[in-house]
Coordinates of C-alpha atoms and ligand atoms in Angstrom, one line a residue:
M1375 CA 184.4 -79.4 -154.6
T1376 CA 184.7 -83.0 -152.7
N1377 CA 183.0 -85.3 -152.3
E1378 CA 182.7 -84.8 -148.6
K1379 CA 179.2 -83.0 -149.7
N1380 CA 176.8 -84.4 -152.1
E1381 CA 173.3 -82.9 -151.4
S1382 CA 172.2 -81.4 -154.3
D1383 CA 172.5 -78.0 -152.1
A1384 CA 175.7 -78.2 -150.8
R1385 CA 177.2 -75.2 -150.2
S1386 CA 180.6 -74.0 -151.0
D1387 CA 182.3 -70.4 -149.5
F1388 CA 185.3 -69.2 -148.0
V1389 CA 185.4 -71.1 -144.8
R1390 CA 183.7 -74.0 -145.6
N1391 CA 187.0 -74.3 -147.7
I1392 CA 189.4 -73.5 -144.8
V1393 CA 187.3 -75.7 -142.9
L1394 CA 187.7 -78.2 -146.0
D1395 CA 191.5 -77.6 -145.8
D1396 CA 192.1 -78.2 -141.9
L1397 CA 190.0 -81.6 -142.8
K1398 CA 192.8 -82.5 -145.0
S1399 CA 195.7 -81.3 -143.4
D1400 CA 194.1 -83.3 -140.5
K1401 CA 194.7 -79.6 -138.3
W1402 CA 191.9 -80.4 -135.6
G1403 CA 192.5 -83.8 -135.7
G1404 CA 189.3 -85.2 -137.7
R1405 CA 187.6 -82.4 -135.7
V1406 CA 184.7 -79.8 -136.4
H1407 CA 183.2 -77.3 -134.1
T1408 CA 181.4 -74.6 -134.3
R1409 CA 179.0 -72.4 -132.6
F1410 CA 176.7 -69.8 -132.9
P1411 CA 177.6 -67.2 -129.9
P1412 CA 174.9 -65.1 -129.1
E1413 CA 174.5 -61.5 -126.7
P1414 CA 171.3 -62.5 -124.6
N1415 CA 170.1 -58.5 -125.1
G1416 CA 167.4 -58.2 -127.7
Y1417 CA 165.9 -61.4 -129.8
L1418 CA 167.7 -62.5 -132.9
H1419 CA 167.2 -61.1 -136.4
I1420 CA 167.6 -62.7 -139.9
G1421 CA 171.3 -61.3 -140.0
H1422 CA 171.5 -63.7 -136.3
A1423 CA 169.9 -66.9 -138.4
K1424 CA 172.8 -66.3 -141.4
S1425 CA 175.4 -66.9 -138.7
I1426 CA 173.3 -69.7 -137.2
L1427 CA 173.0 -71.5 -140.9
L1428 CA 176.5 -71.1 -141.4
N1429 CA 178.3 -72.2 -138.6
Y1430 CA 175.0 -75.3 -137.6
G1431 CA 175.5 -76.2 -141.6
I1432 CA 179.0 -76.1 -141.2
A1433 CA 179.3 -78.8 -138.6
K1434 CA 176.2 -80.5 -139.7
E1435 CA 178.4 -81.1 -143.4
F1436 CA 181.1 -82.2 -142.1
G1437 CA 180.3 -84.9 -139.2
G1438 CA 181.0 -82.3 -136.4
K1439 CA 179.8 -80.3 -133.3
F1440 CA 177.3 -77.0 -133.2
N1441 CA 177.2 -75.3 -130.1
L1442 CA 174.3 -72.8 -128.7
R1443 CA 176.7 -70.5 -126.2
F1444 CA 175.0 -67.2 -124.8
D1445 CA 177.4 -64.9 -124.2
D1446 CA 176.4 -63.5 -121.0
T1447 CA 178.7 -61.0 -119.7
N1448 CA 176.6 -57.9 -119.2
P1449 CA 173.6 -58.3 -116.4
L1450 CA 172.7 -55.1 -117.5
K1451 CA 171.4 -55.2 -121.2
E1452 CA 170.6 -58.9 -120.6
E1453 CA 167.2 -60.7 -119.2
S1454 CA 165.6 -64.2 -119.8
E1455 CA 162.8 -63.2 -122.4
Y1456 CA 166.0 -62.6 -124.6
V1457 CA 167.2 -66.3 -123.4
E1458 CA 163.7 -68.3 -124.4
S1459 CA 163.8 -66.5 -127.3
I1460 CA 166.9 -66.8 -129.0
I1461 CA 166.9 -70.8 -128.0
D1462 CA 163.2 -70.6 -129.5
D1463 CA 164.6 -68.8 -132.7
I1464 CA 167.2 -71.7 -133.3
K1465 CA 165.3 -74.3 -132.8
W1466 CA 162.9 -73.2 -135.1
L1467 CA 165.0 -72.6 -137.3
G1468 CA 166.7 -76.3 -137.9
A1469 CA 170.0 -75.9 -135.7
E1470 CA 170.0 -78.8 -133.3
F1471 CA 173.1 -77.8 -130.4
D1472 CA 171.1 -81.0 -128.6
D1473 CA 172.1 -81.0 -125.3
R1474 CA 175.3 -78.1 -125.8
L1475 CA 173.8 -75.2 -124.5
Y1476 CA 176.6 -73.1 -122.8
H1477 CA 177.0 -69.7 -120.7
A1478 CA 180.1 -68.0 -120.6
S1479 CA 178.6 -67.0 -117.4
D1480 CA 179.0 -71.4 -116.3
Y1481 CA 182.7 -70.3 -117.4
F1482 CA 182.9 -67.1 -114.6
E1483 CA 185.3 -69.0 -112.3
Q1484 CA 187.7 -69.7 -115.2
L1485 CA 187.9 -66.0 -116.1
Y1486 CA 188.7 -65.1 -113.1
E1487 CA 191.0 -67.6 -112.2
W1488 CA 192.7 -66.6 -115.5
A1489 CA 192.9 -63.4 -114.6
V1490 CA 194.3 -64.2 -111.6
Q1491 CA 197.3 -66.0 -113.2
L1492 CA 198.0 -63.0 -115.7
I1493 CA 198.2 -60.2 -112.8
K1494 CA 200.8 -63.0 -111.6
D1495 CA 202.6 -63.0 -114.9
G1496 CA 202.7 -59.1 -114.5
K1497 CA 200.1 -58.7 -117.9
A1498 CA 197.5 -57.1 -115.9
Y1499 CA 196.7 -54.5 -113.7
V1500 CA 194.1 -52.6 -111.5
D1501 CA 193.2 -49.7 -113.1
D1502 CA 191.9 -46.2 -110.3
L1503 CA 191.7 -44.3 -113.4
S1504 CA 187.5 -43.4 -114.8
A1505 CA 186.1 -44.5 -117.5
E1506 CA 186.6 -40.9 -119.0
E1507 CA 190.8 -40.9 -118.1
I1508 CA 190.7 -44.4 -120.2
R1509 CA 189.2 -43.0 -122.7
Q1510 CA 191.7 -39.9 -122.9
Y1511 CA 194.6 -42.1 -121.9
R1512 CA 193.8 -44.2 -124.9
G1513 CA 194.9 -41.8 -127.5
T1514 CA 193.7 -41.7 -131.1
L1515 CA 193.8 -44.5 -134.3
T1516 CA 196.7 -41.3 -135.7
E1517 CA 198.2 -40.7 -132.1
P1518 CA 199.8 -43.7 -129.6
G1519 CA 198.0 -44.2 -125.5
K1520 CA 199.6 -43.1 -122.6
D1521 CA 200.6 -45.3 -120.1
S1522 CA 198.1 -45.3 -117.0
P1523 CA 199.8 -44.1 -113.9
Y1524 CA 198.3 -47.3 -111.9
R1525 CA 200.0 -49.6 -115.0
D1526 CA 203.0 -50.6 -112.9
R1527 CA 201.6 -51.5 -109.6
S1528 CA 203.2 -54.6 -107.4
V1529 CA 201.6 -57.8 -108.0
E1530 CA 200.9 -58.5 -104.5
E1531 CA 199.2 -54.6 -105.4
N1532 CA 197.3 -55.6 -108.2
L1533 CA 196.6 -59.4 -106.7
D1534 CA 195.2 -58.0 -103.2
L1535 CA 193.1 -55.0 -105.1
F1536 CA 191.4 -57.3 -107.7
Q1537 CA 190.6 -59.5 -104.8
R1538 CA 189.0 -57.0 -103.2
M1539 CA 187.3 -56.2 -105.9
K1540 CA 185.5 -59.1 -106.5
A1541 CA 184.5 -59.2 -102.7
G1542 CA 182.2 -56.1 -103.7
E1543 CA 184.3 -53.5 -101.5
F1544 CA 184.6 -50.6 -104.5
P1545 CA 182.0 -49.0 -105.9
D1546 CA 180.7 -49.5 -109.7
G1547 CA 183.4 -47.2 -111.7
S1548 CA 186.0 -47.2 -109.2
R1549 CA 188.6 -49.2 -110.6
V1550 CA 189.0 -52.3 -113.0
L1551 CA 191.1 -54.3 -113.9
R1552 CA 193.5 -54.4 -117.8
A1553 CA 195.8 -56.4 -119.7
K1554 CA 199.4 -54.9 -120.1
I1555 CA 199.9 -54.9 -123.5
D1556 CA 201.2 -52.1 -125.2
M1557 CA 199.6 -48.4 -125.1
A1558 CA 200.8 -47.4 -128.1
S1559 CA 200.0 -50.1 -130.4
P1560 CA 198.4 -49.0 -133.9
N1561 CA 195.7 -52.1 -132.8
M1562 CA 193.2 -49.9 -130.7
N1563 CA 192.1 -53.1 -129.0
L1564 CA 195.5 -53.5 -128.0
R1565 CA 195.8 -50.6 -126.3
D1566 CA 195.5 -52.6 -122.4
P1567 CA 192.4 -53.1 -122.8
V1568 CA 190.0 -53.9 -120.3
L1569 CA 188.9 -56.8 -119.0
Y1570 CA 186.9 -56.2 -115.8
R1571 CA 185.3 -54.2 -114.2
I1572 CA 182.7 -53.5 -111.3
L1573 CA 179.3 -53.7 -111.3
H1574 CA 177.5 -54.6 -108.3
A1575 CA 174.1 -55.9 -110.2
P1576 CA 172.2 -59.5 -110.3
H1577 CA 173.0 -61.9 -113.5
H1578 CA 170.1 -63.1 -114.9
R1579 CA 172.2 -66.5 -114.1
T1580 CA 174.2 -66.4 -111.4
G1581 CA 172.4 -64.2 -109.3
N1582 CA 174.1 -62.1 -106.6
Y1583 CA 177.3 -63.7 -106.2
W1584 CA 179.1 -61.4 -108.5
N1585 CA 180.5 -57.7 -107.9
I1586 CA 182.4 -58.1 -110.9
Y1587 CA 182.1 -58.8 -114.9
P1588 CA 184.1 -59.7 -117.8
M1589 CA 184.4 -58.0 -120.3
Y1590 CA 183.1 -59.6 -123.6
D1591 CA 186.5 -60.0 -125.6
W1592 CA 188.4 -61.3 -121.8
A1593 CA 185.5 -63.8 -122.1
H1594 CA 184.6 -65.0 -125.7
G1595 CA 187.7 -66.3 -127.2
Q1596 CA 188.3 -67.7 -123.9
S1597 CA 185.1 -69.5 -123.5
D1598 CA 185.7 -70.7 -127.1
S1599 CA 189.0 -72.3 -126.2
I1600 CA 187.0 -74.3 -123.3
E1601 CA 184.1 -75.7 -125.3
G1602 CA 187.0 -76.6 -127.8
I1603 CA 185.9 -75.1 -130.9
T1604 CA 187.5 -75.6 -134.4
H1605 CA 186.7 -72.4 -136.1
S1606 CA 185.3 -69.4 -134.4
I1607 CA 183.5 -68.1 -137.0
C1608 CA 181.9 -64.1 -136.5
T1609 CA 181.7 -61.3 -138.5
L1610 CA 184.2 -58.7 -139.6
E1611 CA 184.2 -56.2 -137.3
F1612 CA 185.9 -59.3 -135.0
E1613 CA 188.5 -58.8 -137.2
D1614 CA 190.8 -56.1 -135.4
H1615 CA 189.9 -58.1 -132.5
R1616 CA 191.9 -61.3 -133.7
P1617 CA 195.0 -60.4 -132.7
L1618 CA 193.7 -59.4 -128.9
Y1619 CA 192.3 -62.9 -128.4
N1620 CA 195.3 -64.4 -129.6
W1621 CA 197.1 -62.6 -127.3
F1622 CA 194.8 -63.6 -124.5
L1623 CA 195.0 -67.2 -125.6
E1624 CA 199.1 -67.3 -125.8
Q1625 CA 199.3 -66.1 -123.1
L1626 CA 197.2 -68.1 -121.0
G1627 CA 199.0 -71.4 -122.8
V1628 CA 195.6 -72.8 -123.7
Y1629 CA 193.8 -74.2 -127.0
H1630 CA 193.1 -72.2 -129.3
P1631 CA 190.4 -71.8 -132.0
Q1632 CA 190.8 -70.3 -135.3
Q1633 CA 189.0 -67.5 -136.0
I1634 CA 187.6 -66.6 -139.6
E1635 CA 185.9 -63.4 -139.9
F1636 CA 182.8 -63.0 -142.6
A1637 CA 180.6 -60.3 -144.1
K1638 CA 177.7 -59.1 -141.9
L1639 CA 174.5 -59.4 -143.7
F1640 CA 172.3 -56.3 -144.2
L1641 CA 169.3 -56.3 -145.9
T1642 CA 167.6 -52.7 -148.0
Y1643 CA 164.4 -51.1 -145.5
T1644 CA 165.5 -52.0 -142.9
I1645 CA 167.5 -52.7 -140.1
M1646 CA 169.8 -55.1 -138.5
S1647 CA 171.1 -52.7 -135.0
K1648 CA 170.2 -54.6 -131.7
R1649 CA 169.8 -50.9 -130.5
N1650 CA 167.4 -50.0 -133.2
L1651 CA 165.6 -52.7 -133.1
I1652 CA 164.7 -52.1 -129.3
R1653 CA 163.8 -48.8 -130.1
L1654 CA 161.0 -49.9 -132.6
V1655 CA 159.4 -52.2 -130.1
E1656 CA 160.1 -49.4 -127.1
E1657 CA 158.6 -46.7 -128.6
G1658 CA 155.5 -48.6 -130.1
H1659 CA 157.0 -48.0 -133.8
V1660 CA 156.0 -51.8 -133.7
N1661 CA 153.8 -54.1 -131.9
G1662 CA 156.6 -56.0 -130.4
W1663 CA 159.5 -57.8 -131.0
D1664 CA 157.2 -60.3 -133.2
D1665 CA 155.4 -58.2 -135.4
P1666 CA 155.1 -59.1 -138.9
R1667 CA 156.9 -56.4 -139.8
M1668 CA 160.3 -56.8 -137.8
P1669 CA 163.9 -58.3 -139.6
T1670 CA 163.5 -60.6 -136.2
I1671 CA 163.3 -64.2 -137.1
A1672 CA 160.2 -63.8 -134.7
G1673 CA 159.1 -61.4 -136.4
M1674 CA 159.6 -63.2 -140.0
R1675 CA 157.6 -66.3 -138.4
R1676 CA 155.2 -64.7 -137.3
R1677 CA 154.4 -63.4 -140.5
G1678 CA 154.6 -66.6 -142.3
Y1679 CA 158.2 -66.8 -143.4
T1680 CA 159.5 -70.8 -143.3
P1681 CA 162.8 -71.9 -142.0
A1682 CA 163.6 -73.2 -145.8
A1683 CA 162.9 -70.3 -147.0
I1684 CA 165.4 -68.6 -145.2
S1685 CA 167.6 -71.1 -145.6
D1686 CA 167.5 -70.7 -149.4
F1687 CA 168.0 -67.1 -148.7
C1688 CA 171.4 -67.4 -146.9
G1689 CA 172.1 -70.0 -149.3
R1690 CA 171.5 -67.1 -152.5
I1691 CA 173.4 -64.5 -150.6
G1692 CA 176.3 -67.2 -149.5
V1693 CA 178.5 -66.0 -147.6
A1694 CA 181.5 -63.6 -148.6
K1695 CA 184.6 -61.3 -146.9
A1696 CA 182.9 -58.7 -148.0
N1697 CA 180.0 -56.5 -146.8
N1698 CA 177.1 -55.8 -149.2
L1699 CA 173.5 -54.4 -149.1
V1700 CA 171.1 -57.5 -150.2
D1701 CA 167.5 -56.6 -151.4
Y1702 CA 165.0 -57.3 -149.6
G1703 CA 163.2 -58.7 -152.8
L1704 CA 165.8 -61.4 -152.8
L1705 CA 164.4 -62.9 -149.4
E1706 CA 160.6 -62.4 -150.7
F1707 CA 161.6 -64.4 -153.8
S1708 CA 162.8 -67.3 -151.3
V1709 CA 159.7 -66.9 -149.4
R1710 CA 157.4 -67.2 -152.6
E1711 CA 159.6 -70.3 -154.2
D1712 CA 158.9 -72.3 -150.7
L1713 CA 155.0 -70.8 -150.1
N1714 CA 154.4 -72.0 -154.2
A1715 CA 155.3 -75.2 -153.9
H1716 CA 153.6 -75.7 -150.4
A1717 CA 150.5 -73.8 -149.9
P1718 CA 146.8 -74.7 -150.6
R1719 CA 145.3 -72.3 -152.9
A1720 CA 141.4 -70.9 -151.8
M1721 CA 139.9 -67.8 -152.6
A1722 CA 139.7 -64.9 -149.4
V1723 CA 137.7 -61.6 -150.3
L1724 CA 139.9 -58.5 -148.8
N1725 CA 137.4 -56.0 -149.5
P1726 CA 133.8 -57.0 -150.3
L1727 CA 131.3 -56.3 -153.0
K1728 CA 127.8 -57.9 -153.4
V1729 CA 126.8 -59.1 -156.4
V1730 CA 123.6 -60.7 -156.6
I1731 CA 123.1 -63.9 -159.6
E1732 CA 119.3 -62.7 -160.3
N1733 CA 118.1 -65.6 -162.7
Y1734 CA 120.2 -68.6 -160.4
P1735 CA 117.6 -70.7 -158.1
E1736 CA 116.7 -68.8 -154.8
D1737 CA 117.8 -71.9 -152.6
Q1738 CA 120.4 -73.9 -154.4
V1739 CA 123.9 -74.3 -153.5
E1740 CA 125.7 -76.3 -156.0
K1741 CA 129.9 -77.6 -154.9
F1742 CA 132.8 -76.5 -157.3
D1743 CA 136.1 -78.5 -157.3
V1744 CA 138.9 -76.2 -156.8
P1745 CA 142.3 -77.5 -156.9
D1746 CA 144.5 -77.5 -154.1
H1747 CA 147.4 -77.1 -156.0
P1748 CA 147.1 -75.6 -159.6
Q1749 CA 151.3 -75.1 -159.8
D1750 CA 151.6 -79.2 -158.7
R1751 CA 150.2 -81.5 -162.3
S1752 CA 151.4 -84.3 -160.4
N1753 CA 148.9 -83.5 -157.2
T1754 CA 144.9 -83.2 -158.1
E1755 CA 144.3 -83.1 -154.8
T1756 CA 140.8 -80.4 -154.5
H1757 CA 138.4 -78.9 -152.0
K1758 CA 134.8 -78.3 -152.3
V1759 CA 133.5 -74.7 -152.9
P1760 CA 130.0 -74.1 -152.0
F1761 CA 128.3 -71.7 -154.8
S1762 CA 125.0 -69.7 -154.1
R1763 CA 122.5 -66.5 -155.6
V1764 CA 124.5 -64.4 -153.2
I1765 CA 128.2 -64.3 -153.6
Y1766 CA 130.8 -61.0 -152.9
I1767 CA 133.6 -60.1 -155.6
E1768 CA 136.9 -57.9 -155.1
R1769 CA 135.9 -54.2 -155.3
E1770 CA 138.1 -53.3 -156.9
D1771 CA 137.5 -56.1 -159.5
F1772 CA 134.3 -54.0 -160.5
M1773 CA 135.0 -50.5 -162.4
E1774 CA 131.7 -48.7 -163.8
D1775 CA 133.7 -46.7 -165.8
P1776 CA 136.9 -48.6 -167.3
P1777 CA 140.1 -47.8 -169.4
G1778 CA 140.9 -50.2 -172.0
K1779 CA 143.2 -52.0 -170.0
F1780 CA 140.6 -53.6 -167.2
F1781 CA 139.8 -56.3 -168.0
R1782 CA 137.4 -57.3 -164.7
L1783 CA 133.8 -57.0 -163.9
A1784 CA 131.7 -53.4 -165.8
P1785 CA 128.5 -53.0 -166.8
G1786 CA 127.4 -55.1 -169.3
R1787 CA 130.5 -57.0 -169.3
E1788 CA 131.1 -60.4 -168.5
V1789 CA 133.4 -62.6 -166.3
R1790 CA 134.5 -65.7 -165.5
L1791 CA 134.2 -67.1 -161.7
L1792 CA 136.8 -69.4 -161.0
K1793 CA 135.8 -73.0 -160.7
A1794 CA 131.5 -71.5 -160.8
Y1795 CA 130.0 -70.3 -163.9
Y1796 CA 130.5 -67.3 -166.4
I1797 CA 128.4 -63.9 -165.2
T1798 CA 127.8 -60.8 -166.7
C1799 CA 126.8 -57.4 -165.6
T1800 CA 123.4 -55.7 -165.4
D1801 CA 122.8 -53.2 -163.4
V1802 CA 124.6 -51.2 -160.9
I1803 CA 123.1 -50.2 -157.1
K1804 CA 124.4 -47.2 -155.2
D1805 CA 123.7 -45.7 -152.0
E1806 CA 122.4 -42.0 -151.9
D1807 CA 126.2 -40.8 -151.9
G1808 CA 126.5 -42.5 -155.0
N1809 CA 128.8 -45.4 -153.7
V1810 CA 128.6 -48.8 -155.7
V1811 CA 127.0 -51.6 -153.3
E1812 CA 125.8 -53.7 -154.8
L1813 CA 125.9 -55.6 -158.6
R1814 CA 123.3 -57.8 -160.7
C1815 CA 124.7 -60.4 -162.8
T1816 CA 123.0 -63.1 -165.1
Y1817 CA 124.9 -66.2 -165.0
D1818 CA 125.5 -68.8 -167.9
P1819 CA 124.0 -71.8 -166.9
Q1820 CA 126.0 -74.2 -170.0
S1821 CA 129.4 -72.5 -168.3
R1822 CA 129.3 -74.6 -165.9
G1823 CA 133.0 -74.8 -164.1
G1824 CA 133.4 -72.1 -165.6
R1825 CA 134.6 -73.3 -168.9
S1826 CA 133.3 -71.9 -172.6
P1827 CA 130.0 -73.0 -173.1
D1828 CA 130.6 -72.5 -176.8
G1829 CA 134.3 -71.6 -177.3
R1830 CA 133.4 -67.9 -176.4
K1831 CA 136.0 -65.9 -174.4
V1832 CA 136.1 -64.5 -171.4
K1833 CA 139.1 -62.0 -170.1
G1834 CA 139.0 -61.7 -167.1
T1835 CA 138.6 -64.5 -164.1
L1836 CA 137.7 -63.5 -160.7
H1837 CA 137.7 -65.0 -157.1
W1838 CA 134.4 -64.7 -155.2
V1839 CA 132.8 -66.4 -151.5
S1840 CA 129.1 -67.2 -151.0
A1841 CA 127.7 -65.1 -148.9
Q1842 CA 125.4 -67.7 -147.3
H1843 CA 129.1 -69.7 -147.0
A1844 CA 131.7 -67.0 -146.2
I1845 CA 133.5 -66.7 -142.9
P1846 CA 134.4 -63.4 -141.6
A1847 CA 138.2 -62.4 -141.6
E1848 CA 140.6 -59.9 -140.5
V1849 CA 143.4 -59.5 -143.1
R1850 CA 146.6 -57.6 -142.4
L1851 CA 149.2 -56.7 -145.1
Y1852 CA 152.2 -55.9 -144.6
D1853 CA 154.3 -53.2 -146.7
L1854 CA 158.1 -52.3 -145.9
L1855 CA 158.9 -51.0 -142.4
F1856 CA 160.8 -47.9 -143.9
T1857 CA 160.7 -45.9 -146.9
K1858 CA 164.1 -46.1 -147.6
E1859 CA 166.8 -48.6 -148.6
N1860 CA 168.9 -47.4 -145.9
P1861 CA 166.8 -46.2 -143.5
S1862 CA 169.8 -44.6 -141.6
E1863 CA 170.2 -42.4 -144.3
V1864 CA 168.1 -39.2 -142.6
E1865 CA 167.5 -35.6 -142.7
P1866 CA 169.8 -33.6 -140.5
G1867 CA 168.4 -33.4 -136.8
K1868 CA 166.5 -36.9 -137.1
D1869 CA 166.8 -40.3 -136.8
F1870 CA 166.0 -43.6 -138.1
T1871 CA 162.7 -43.3 -137.3
S1872 CA 161.9 -40.7 -139.5
N1873 CA 162.2 -42.8 -142.5
L1874 CA 159.3 -45.6 -141.4
N1875 CA 157.3 -46.5 -143.5
P1876 CA 153.6 -45.4 -141.7
Q1877 CA 151.8 -47.8 -144.3
S1878 CA 153.6 -50.2 -143.3
L1879 CA 150.7 -52.3 -141.9
Q1880 CA 146.6 -52.0 -142.9
V1881 CA 144.2 -53.7 -141.3
L1882 CA 141.4 -54.8 -143.1
T1883 CA 138.4 -56.2 -140.2
N1884 CA 135.6 -57.3 -142.9
C1885 CA 137.0 -59.8 -145.0
L1886 CA 135.2 -63.2 -146.3
V1887 CA 136.6 -66.1 -146.9
E1888 CA 135.5 -69.8 -148.5
P1889 CA 134.5 -72.2 -145.7
S1890 CA 136.7 -74.3 -146.0
L1891 CA 138.8 -72.7 -144.3
A1892 CA 136.5 -72.8 -140.8
K1893 CA 139.4 -74.8 -139.2
A1894 CA 142.9 -73.1 -140.2
R1895 CA 144.7 -73.2 -137.4
P1896 CA 147.7 -70.6 -136.4
G1897 CA 150.6 -71.2 -138.7
D1898 CA 148.4 -72.7 -141.6
Q1899 CA 149.5 -71.1 -144.9
I1900 CA 147.6 -70.5 -147.9
Q1901 CA 147.2 -68.3 -151.1
F1902 CA 144.4 -66.5 -151.8
M1903 CA 144.2 -66.5 -154.9
R1904 CA 145.0 -63.5 -157.3
Q1905 CA 145.9 -62.1 -153.4
G1906 CA 148.8 -64.0 -152.2
Y1907 CA 150.3 -66.2 -149.2
F1908 CA 148.6 -65.5 -145.9
T1909 CA 149.5 -67.5 -142.9
V1910 CA 147.1 -67.3 -140.5
D1911 CA 148.0 -65.5 -137.2
P1912 CA 148.6 -66.9 -133.0
D1913 CA 145.7 -63.7 -132.4
S1914 CA 143.1 -66.0 -134.5
K1915 CA 140.6 -68.0 -133.4
P1916 CA 138.1 -70.0 -134.7
G1917 CA 135.0 -67.4 -135.7
A1918 CA 137.4 -64.8 -135.7
L1919 CA 140.4 -65.9 -138.4
V1920 CA 143.0 -63.2 -138.6
F1921 CA 145.3 -64.0 -141.6
N1922 CA 148.7 -62.2 -142.3
R1923 CA 149.4 -61.3 -145.9
T1924 CA 153.6 -62.9 -145.9
V1925 CA 154.5 -61.9 -149.4
T1926 CA 152.0 -61.1 -152.5
L1927 CA 152.0 -63.0 -155.4
R1928 CA 154.3 -61.1 -157.7
D1929 CA 158.0 -61.0 -157.8
T1930 CA 159.1 -57.8 -157.6
W1931 CA 162.6 -58.9 -157.9
K1932 CA 163.6 -58.9 -161.1
K1933 CA 167.4 -59.7 -161.8
I1934 CA 167.3 -63.5 -159.7
K1935 CA 170.1 -65.6 -160.4
K1936 CA 169.0 -69.1 -160.2
K1937 CA 171.1 -71.3 -158.0
G1938 CA 174.3 -73.0 -160.2
Ligands
LIG832 P1 174.8 -55.9 -130.9 O1 176.6 -57.3 -130.3 O2 175.4 -55.4 -131.1 O3 174.7 -56.7 -129.3 P2 174.8 -58.0 -132.5 O4 174.1 -58.3 -133.2 O5 176.4 -58.3 -132.8 O6 174.7 -57.0 -131.6 P3 175.5 -61.1 -131.4 O7 174.4 -61.5 -129.5 O8 177.4 -60.3 -130.1 O9 174.1 -59.6 -131.3 O10 175.0 -61.6 -132.1 C1 175.9 -63.0 -132.0 C2 176.2 -63.2 -133.6 O11 175.7 -62.8 -134.7 C3 177.8 -62.6 -133.4 O12 178.8 -64.0 -133.9 C4 177.9 -61.7 -134.7 O13 178.4 -61.9 -135.1 C5 176.3 -62.5 -135.4 N1 176.1 -61.5 -136.1 C6 175.4 -60.5 -135.5 N2 174.5 -59.5 -136.8 C7 174.7 -60.9 -138.0 C8 174.7 -59.9 -139.4 N3 173.9 -58.7 -139.6 N4 175.0 -61.3 -140.3 C9 175.6 -61.9 -140.1 N5 175.6 -62.1 -138.8 C10 175.5 -61.6 -137.8
LIG833 MG1 177.6 -58.6 -130.8

């Protein structure tokens, strides 16, 4: 690498190499200008984050500019809610577009004029064929298409009809404007693509002004040209559209950005298709776009994934030319790394089991120091956790009849309560149905702070909360949204929703957390010791805390390769 990039996490990939080469050859006069061009027809997902961070990262690393532009050409599918969520998500990711927020709809007038220019040059015509007929005339990959009978209309007739399309004289679907390129081209995109359709539909920004709307392909490349984009970075499926975009820009004789295609991100056990994500929301399979199980940025943010973790993940997966499927565990690895470094530790009992320490004085309360960041030796911050005679431990930390490898609490067995005392279970109390409802224990006053009084060892260390001090909380545990690596692999007659994981959300309503969390606010992140990393949900209120489990503690991702 050259020394343009000297940050420790400097990234290198084929797109950045192209930018570097262009800077060396002075192709763009030293300029680097990228953009992220979403269609506002859904919320952004983690795949979009890859594209945003690539475009923004390049602009930032090379001292260039980054635009946000909405490619808002389809009024039927677009909504302001999506626009707002997209802006929020991009800002949250840290991709700064400053005042460079644009819309393809800002260019509708210019695009119209350019279409008129094509008509005048004999390069576009109004076609009266129906959508179905256009499809039939288009041919197939192995057979050439057929010319429309309207292809040779005069320039005057085309101009007149197109102007009347714009004026709203014709019903939806009755006519289109098409480019006149080549109905026999081996590239289907060049077989006289549609440029404009008639649509008497209000647009979220231009209202009822337009009765015709440009197709995405007609708007996208020209919008990049208008904005002076140098590198139009897009995903692989646009490779076949590049010749078309080139053709448009050449016919119009306007500024011509360079298009570069990279591979989309696909993740195991989830989906990226906006159409299918919309179905999950609309059919109620999840609780909205920001459901923490969704692969959306809004969902991941609510779950507690951080911008730093998402950026780290995108750095690890890199940018390549070939599509591949990335293990969801790699994303969790990045989240865990970030939260391990930043989330303070605390104790929470998710499934409480009452424990009475019979030899502990009735009215006594002691406060123990629990380190906030035990993973970081240089950080000595601690917080106080009260201890008293009645505590709660995790139900699964007790077994009446434990198998060989169970090192936690059992009748007659001694364990350590984290940072508090050694306790020994002396009695088990059950209800009429035989369920364990309470344990009786004794403690060793000599083991204060959880230290061994005489060198004797215990194998288990349990977290706990003091009954009279603990705060009730709801905890939401999440699992993968789908049961299949590739959710679109389905049995005949079924669709991807048949692969939804019925266990993806588990809500625990009887949890108890230590009192230091009383003031926890939405977005706060904590490691509940032995349980995982948790983030306070926006539903949370003082006195009615709600935590999302962001990620479990243990690495399920074994094959991780550290960054070089
Ligand atoms: P659709 O066009 O089907 O509605 P889309 O995901 O392509 O869905 P866009 O709003 O067009 O939605 O996407 C904006 C940008 O994000 C595009 O440049 C697109 O190439 C890029 N992008 C979309 N999905 C991914 C992905 N999975 N990985 C990386 N980039 C993506
Ligand atoms: Mg798209």
